[in-house]
């Protein structure tokens, strides 16, 4: 997306990245003299009310959340035919980029990221919001090492009953829960927790739990193959963290943590070198129904 400076209050500094709906720029909000992330809807979509409403909806959801581990929304508008959403700019990198650079993370850092993302999800859940696309690319790590959850474009708020992405599964195959892969309308907070589990699995082992060579094979694995125990892939990971991730990746949502608050209790136990409240035999029995 190329254009002259069309925004009165925003000076575009550089292009950060692009997605299906638009482009994100690093910009300066001149009146406040602060650097922001400026998300601009693609001009080809700006004439479609559905996509304009999706951008507005994302802004409303972000605006309803106020948590140190969730990117803050600042402004929403339209100028010169461009629809835009302005957010906090995070000086740092995505977890995806860091995984590509480092391969895997020490357990202490896996726990820190897990606790911070779970805290963000707990805040959102209390306000009726599920993210529906938790993955390393949507987790930013700032220069101080703090987590910032971003990209609420697929999030579902308390009044959104049938939101889906046209003709596609909502979510990312490597990190999507079985129930969400079958039907996006099945997604609830436990689906977000599954996706967090898949993310923590990759942090601890260097690879996602499933890796089919096509989307079809990958989804088949998500639906039908038990996730391996993290400590079987990386023996350096503690039994406690392995059990927590195993529970997060249960095929049956009823066997997972039911809320982010429940997960936080066990993550903090593991961080204190205490045993989490996980029944491995029950999870393994459920696995045998799939394996």
Tab-separated table of C-alpha atoms in Angstrom:
chain	number	residue	atom	x	y	z
A	1	UNK	CA	0.000	0.000	0.000
A	2	UNK	CA	1.583	3.271	-1.148
A	3	UNK	CA	0.214	6.753	-0.696
A	4	UNK	CA	1.213	10.293	0.140
A	5	UNK	CA	0.741	11.472	3.714
A	6	UNK	CA	-3.090	11.590	3.872
A	7	UNK	CA	-3.493	11.903	7.636
A	8	UNK	CA	-3.545	15.275	9.313
A	9	UNK	CA	-2.522	14.010	12.750
A	10	UNK	CA	-0.320	11.051	11.775
A	11	UNK	CA	3.086	11.175	10.109
A	12	UNK	CA	3.970	7.807	8.591
A	13	UNK	CA	7.520	6.779	9.488
A	14	UNK	CA	7.857	3.246	8.126
A	15	UNK	CA	5.934	0.155	7.082
A	16	UNK	CA	5.802	-2.563	9.742
A	17	UNK	CA	3.858	-5.307	7.990
A	18	UNK	CA	0.756	-6.245	6.049
A	19	UNK	CA	-2.110	-8.683	6.456
A	20	UNK	CA	-5.205	-9.746	4.578
A	21	UNK	CA	-7.166	-6.656	5.597
A	22	UNK	CA	-4.586	-3.923	5.714
A	23	UNK	CA	-1.130	-2.557	6.362
A	24	UNK	CA	0.412	-1.531	9.677
A	25	UNK	CA	2.719	1.479	9.777
A	26	UNK	CA	4.946	2.963	12.420
A	27	UNK	CA	3.723	6.544	12.657
A	28	UNK	CA	3.970	9.637	14.810
A	29	UNK	CA	0.829	11.124	16.302
A	30	UNK	CA	1.789	14.753	15.901
A	31	UNK	CA	-0.566	16.304	18.457
A	32	UNK	CA	0.595	13.926	21.198
A	33	UNK	CA	4.166	13.606	19.860
A	34	UNK	CA	4.184	9.854	20.358
A	35	UNK	CA	4.998	6.898	18.116
A	36	UNK	CA	2.002	4.678	17.351
A	37	UNK	CA	1.002	1.707	15.222
A	38	UNK	CA	-1.318	2.853	12.427
A	39	UNK	CA	-3.396	0.065	10.862
A	40	UNK	CA	-4.878	1.148	7.516
A	41	UNK	CA	-7.579	-0.843	5.742
A	42	UNK	CA	-6.706	-1.819	2.172
A	43	UNK	CA	-8.272	0.651	-0.316
A	44	UNK	CA	-9.790	-2.279	-2.222
A	45	UNK	CA	-11.700	-3.234	0.932
A	46	UNK	CA	-12.593	0.275	2.074
A	47	UNK	CA	-15.656	0.312	-0.178
A	48	UNK	CA	-16.980	-2.837	1.466
A	49	UNK	CA	-18.998	-1.978	4.579
A	50	UNK	CA	-18.363	-5.442	6.010
A	51	UNK	CA	-14.603	-4.892	6.212
A	52	UNK	CA	-14.965	-1.360	7.495
A	53	UNK	CA	-17.188	-2.703	10.263
A	54	UNK	CA	-14.630	-5.399	11.091
A	55	UNK	CA	-11.959	-2.760	11.588
A	56	UNK	CA	-14.321	-0.738	13.770
A	57	UNK	CA	-15.241	-3.853	15.688
A	58	UNK	CA	-11.592	-4.651	16.387
A	59	UNK	CA	-11.114	-1.099	17.653
A	60	UNK	CA	-14.159	-1.360	19.923
A	61	UNK	CA	-12.930	-4.639	21.407
A	62	UNK	CA	-9.429	-3.293	22.031
A	63	UNK	CA	-10.931	-0.113	23.471
A	64	UNK	CA	-12.905	-2.153	25.999
A	65	UNK	CA	-9.741	-3.825	27.313
A	66	UNK	CA	-7.236	-2.220	29.645
A	67	UNK	CA	-4.432	-4.550	30.657
A	68	UNK	CA	-0.628	-4.211	30.698
A	69	UNK	CA	-0.271	-7.338	28.538
A	70	UNK	CA	-2.722	-6.224	25.824
A	71	UNK	CA	-1.861	-3.591	23.215
A	72	UNK	CA	-3.758	-0.357	23.931
A	73	UNK	CA	-6.064	1.234	21.352
A	74	UNK	CA	-5.860	5.008	20.839
A	75	UNK	CA	-7.963	6.168	17.905
A	76	UNK	CA	-10.241	5.145	15.049
A	77	UNK	CA	-11.077	7.228	12.017
A	78	UNK	CA	-11.367	7.823	8.297
A	79	UNK	CA	-9.477	10.431	6.308
A	80	UNK	CA	-8.946	10.877	2.588
A	81	UNK	CA	-10.860	7.677	1.920
A	82	UNK	CA	-8.595	5.653	4.223
A	83	UNK	CA	-10.048	3.883	7.260
A	84	UNK	CA	-7.570	3.459	10.085
A	85	UNK	CA	-7.135	2.188	13.627
A	86	UNK	CA	-4.385	3.543	15.894
A	87	UNK	CA	-2.735	1.474	18.614
A	88	UNK	CA	0.184	1.464	20.991
A	89	UNK	CA	3.446	0.800	19.153
A	90	UNK	CA	5.490	-1.911	20.842
A	91	UNK	CA	9.249	-1.473	20.571
A	92	UNK	CA	10.366	-5.072	20.363
A	93	UNK	CA	9.785	-8.263	18.390
A	94	UNK	CA	7.083	-10.838	17.921
A	95	UNK	CA	7.469	-14.167	19.673
A	96	UNK	CA	7.449	-15.724	16.203
A	97	UNK	CA	10.563	-13.756	15.226
A	98	UNK	CA	12.293	-14.675	18.468
A	99	UNK	CA	11.493	-18.366	17.959
A	100	UNK	CA	12.976	-18.191	14.464
A	101	UNK	CA	16.096	-16.610	15.957
A	102	UNK	CA	16.511	-18.730	19.099
A	103	UNK	CA	14.764	-22.010	18.304
A	104	UNK	CA	13.472	-22.559	21.821
A	105	UNK	CA	13.330	-20.817	25.191
A	106	UNK	CA	14.470	-21.739	28.701
A	107	UNK	CA	11.673	-22.998	30.931
A	108	UNK	CA	11.726	-19.892	33.124
A	109	UNK	CA	10.932	-17.728	30.107
A	110	UNK	CA	8.232	-20.121	28.876
A	111	UNK	CA	6.529	-19.767	32.253
A	112	UNK	CA	6.866	-15.972	32.240
A	113	UNK	CA	5.255	-15.680	28.809
A	114	UNK	CA	2.563	-18.196	29.740
A	115	UNK	CA	1.670	-16.310	32.909
A	116	UNK	CA	1.491	-12.951	31.133
A	117	UNK	CA	-0.619	-14.219	28.213
A	118	UNK	CA	-2.915	-16.086	30.608
A	119	UNK	CA	-3.338	-12.854	32.564
A	120	UNK	CA	-4.294	-11.022	29.373
A	121	UNK	CA	-6.789	-13.761	28.470
A	122	UNK	CA	-8.252	-13.666	31.980
A	123	UNK	CA	-8.874	-9.926	31.610
A	124	UNK	CA	-10.464	-10.385	28.180
A	125	UNK	CA	-12.544	-13.373	29.311
A	126	UNK	CA	-13.971	-11.370	32.212
A	127	UNK	CA	-15.265	-8.897	29.607
A	128	UNK	CA	-16.749	-11.526	27.324
A	129	UNK	CA	-13.925	-11.462	24.752
A	130	UNK	CA	-12.139	-14.452	23.212
A	131	UNK	CA	-9.160	-13.865	20.927
A	132	UNK	CA	-9.457	-16.868	18.545
A	133	UNK	CA	-5.976	-16.481	17.055
A	134	UNK	CA	-3.435	-16.914	19.843
A	135	UNK	CA	-0.085	-17.724	18.223
A	136	UNK	CA	3.549	-16.554	18.383
A	137	UNK	CA	2.965	-13.963	15.659
A	138	UNK	CA	0.318	-12.232	17.773
A	139	UNK	CA	2.420	-12.114	20.938
A	140	UNK	CA	4.830	-9.178	21.048
A	141	UNK	CA	7.767	-8.973	23.449
A	142	UNK	CA	8.901	-5.450	24.256
A	143	UNK	CA	12.458	-4.382	24.990
A	144	UNK	CA	11.930	-4.952	28.727
A	145	UNK	CA	10.751	-8.516	28.104
A	146	UNK	CA	7.075	-7.814	28.736
A	147	UNK	CA	4.350	-9.524	26.716
A	148	UNK	CA	1.825	-7.572	24.646
A	149	UNK	CA	-1.041	-9.520	23.095
A	150	UNK	CA	-2.084	-7.998	19.783
A	151	UNK	CA	-4.235	-8.454	16.656
A	152	UNK	CA	-7.812	-8.644	17.855
A	153	UNK	CA	-9.053	-8.783	14.256
A	154	UNK	CA	-10.512	-12.259	14.763
A	155	UNK	CA	-11.564	-11.686	18.364
A	156	UNK	CA	-15.157	-12.363	19.315
A	157	UNK	CA	-16.877	-10.002	21.720
A	158	UNK	CA	-19.949	-10.614	23.876
A	159	UNK	CA	-22.350	-9.347	21.181
A	160	UNK	CA	-20.710	-11.111	18.197
A	161	UNK	CA	-22.748	-14.208	17.403
A	162	UNK	CA	-21.702	-15.350	13.940
A	163	UNK	CA	-18.442	-13.644	13.038
A	164	UNK	CA	-16.206	-15.756	10.777
A	165	UNK	CA	-13.601	-15.113	8.114
A	166	UNK	CA	-15.100	-15.620	4.662
A	167	UNK	CA	-14.537	-19.137	3.305
A	168	UNK	CA	-11.833	-20.028	5.796
A	169	UNK	CA	-11.200	-21.550	9.161
A	170	UNK	CA	-10.803	-18.833	11.773
A	171	UNK	CA	-7.404	-19.231	13.400
A	172	UNK	CA	-3.977	-20.570	12.402
A	173	UNK	CA	-3.680	-24.334	11.698
A	174	UNK	CA	-0.567	-25.053	13.811
A	175	UNK	CA	-2.189	-23.450	16.851
A	176	UNK	CA	-5.914	-23.998	16.325
A	177	UNK	CA	-7.981	-26.184	18.664
A	178	UNK	CA	-9.854	-29.228	17.318
A	179	UNK	CA	-13.283	-27.728	17.973
A	180	UNK	CA	-12.353	-24.447	16.287
A	181	UNK	CA	-10.969	-26.326	13.272
A	182	UNK	CA	-14.326	-28.082	12.880
A	183	UNK	CA	-16.440	-24.939	13.266
A	184	UNK	CA	-15.235	-21.459	14.300
A	185	UNK	CA	-18.508	-20.947	16.151
A	186	UNK	CA	-17.411	-23.673	18.583
A	187	UNK	CA	-14.545	-21.522	19.851
A	188	UNK	CA	-14.642	-20.381	23.455
A	189	UNK	CA	-12.052	-19.418	26.053
A	190	UNK	CA	-10.848	-23.037	26.211
A	191	UNK	CA	-9.961	-22.758	22.521
A	192	UNK	CA	-7.732	-19.775	23.317
A	193	UNK	CA	-6.124	-21.837	26.082
A	194	UNK	CA	-5.435	-24.680	23.641
A	195	UNK	CA	-3.756	-22.201	21.280
A	196	UNK	CA	-1.671	-20.863	24.159
A	197	UNK	CA	-0.680	-24.454	24.955
A	198	UNK	CA	0.478	-24.991	21.368
A	199	UNK	CA	2.472	-21.757	21.589
A	200	UNK	CA	4.136	-22.774	24.868
A	201	UNK	CA	4.860	-26.205	23.363
A	202	UNK	CA	6.797	-24.525	20.554
A	203	UNK	CA	8.633	-22.287	22.999
A	204	UNK	CA	9.704	-25.320	25.043
A	205	UNK	CA	10.616	-27.659	22.170
A	206	UNK	CA	11.376	-25.476	19.151
A	207	UNK	CA	8.484	-26.892	17.111
A	208	UNK	CA	4.696	-26.760	17.115
A	209	UNK	CA	2.947	-29.910	18.417
A	210	UNK	CA	1.780	-30.857	14.908
A	211	UNK	CA	3.506	-30.273	11.571
A	212	UNK	CA	1.719	-31.878	8.616
A	213	UNK	CA	3.115	-31.080	5.162
A	214	UNK	CA	-0.256	-29.708	4.051
A	215	UNK	CA	-3.057	-27.849	5.789
A	216	UNK	CA	-5.320	-30.881	5.358
A	217	UNK	CA	-2.821	-33.244	7.004
A	218	UNK	CA	-2.111	-30.724	9.731
A	219	UNK	CA	-5.796	-30.345	10.585
A	220	UNK	CA	-6.146	-34.147	10.543
A	221	UNK	CA	-3.378	-34.373	13.153
A	222	UNK	CA	-4.988	-31.658	15.259
A	223	UNK	CA	-8.269	-33.573	15.186
A	224	UNK	CA	-7.020	-37.131	15.551
A	225	UNK	CA	-3.502	-37.414	16.980
A	226	UNK	CA	-2.601	-36.885	20.655
A	227	UNK	CA	-0.070	-34.138	21.301
A	228	UNK	CA	3.237	-35.533	22.580
A	229	UNK	CA	4.376	-34.829	26.114
A	230	UNK	CA	6.787	-31.888	26.025
A	231	UNK	CA	9.370	-33.697	28.178
A	232	UNK	CA	9.422	-36.573	25.654
A	233	UNK	CA	10.500	-34.063	22.984
A	234	UNK	CA	12.792	-31.994	25.219
A	235	UNK	CA	13.919	-33.935	28.328
A	236	UNK	CA	15.221	-30.701	29.826
A	237	UNK	CA	11.678	-29.476	30.502
A	238	UNK	CA	10.255	-30.186	33.956
A	239	UNK	CA	7.467	-32.669	34.524
A	240	UNK	CA	5.323	-29.867	35.920
A	241	UNK	CA	5.440	-27.673	32.814
A	242	UNK	CA	5.002	-30.738	30.588
A	243	UNK	CA	1.817	-31.664	32.454
A	244	UNK	CA	0.391	-28.150	32.224
A	245	UNK	CA	0.945	-28.033	28.461
A	246	UNK	CA	-0.449	-31.558	28.083
A	247	UNK	CA	-3.661	-30.447	29.789
A	248	UNK	CA	-3.870	-27.326	27.624
A	249	UNK	CA	-3.631	-29.509	24.499
A	250	UNK	CA	-6.339	-32.012	25.458
A	251	UNK	CA	-8.595	-32.770	22.473
A	252	UNK	CA	-11.699	-32.578	24.640
A	253	UNK	CA	-12.255	-29.002	25.879
A	254	UNK	CA	-13.791	-30.428	29.065
A	255	UNK	CA	-10.379	-31.896	29.992
A	256	UNK	CA	-8.507	-28.600	29.582
A	257	UNK	CA	-8.273	-25.745	32.018
A	258	UNK	CA	-11.711	-24.182	31.963
A	259	UNK	CA	-10.583	-20.595	32.569
A	260	UNK	CA	-7.339	-18.603	32.348
A	261	UNK	CA	-7.520	-18.218	36.128
A	262	UNK	CA	-7.270	-21.994	36.588
A	263	UNK	CA	-4.258	-22.065	34.294
A	264	UNK	CA	-2.572	-19.233	36.174
A	265	UNK	CA	-2.796	-21.209	39.422
A	266	UNK	CA	-0.873	-24.135	37.919
A	267	UNK	CA	1.667	-22.011	36.038
A	268	UNK	CA	2.524	-20.239	39.280
A	269	UNK	CA	2.796	-23.584	41.061
A	270	UNK	CA	5.283	-24.813	38.481
A	271	UNK	CA	7.222	-21.533	38.741
A	272	UNK	CA	7.560	-22.292	42.487
A	273	UNK	CA	8.708	-25.853	41.671
A	274	UNK	CA	5.423	-27.251	42.971
A	275	UNK	CA	3.342	-29.936	41.260
A	276	UNK	CA	0.398	-28.739	39.142
A	277	UNK	CA	-3.092	-30.150	39.593
A	278	UNK	CA	-3.022	-32.341	36.483
A	279	UNK	CA	-4.327	-35.926	36.268
A	280	UNK	CA	-1.982	-37.421	33.663
A	281	UNK	CA	-3.671	-40.834	33.711
A	282	UNK	CA	-6.986	-39.243	32.798
A	283	UNK	CA	-5.371	-37.329	29.936
A	284	UNK	CA	-3.558	-40.441	28.693
A	285	UNK	CA	-6.797	-42.434	28.797
A	286	UNK	CA	-8.419	-39.774	26.625
A	287	UNK	CA	-5.376	-39.864	24.307
A	288	UNK	CA	-5.863	-43.585	23.722
A	289	UNK	CA	-9.266	-42.833	22.231
A	290	UNK	CA	-7.455	-40.864	19.511
A	291	UNK	CA	-4.134	-42.661	19.119
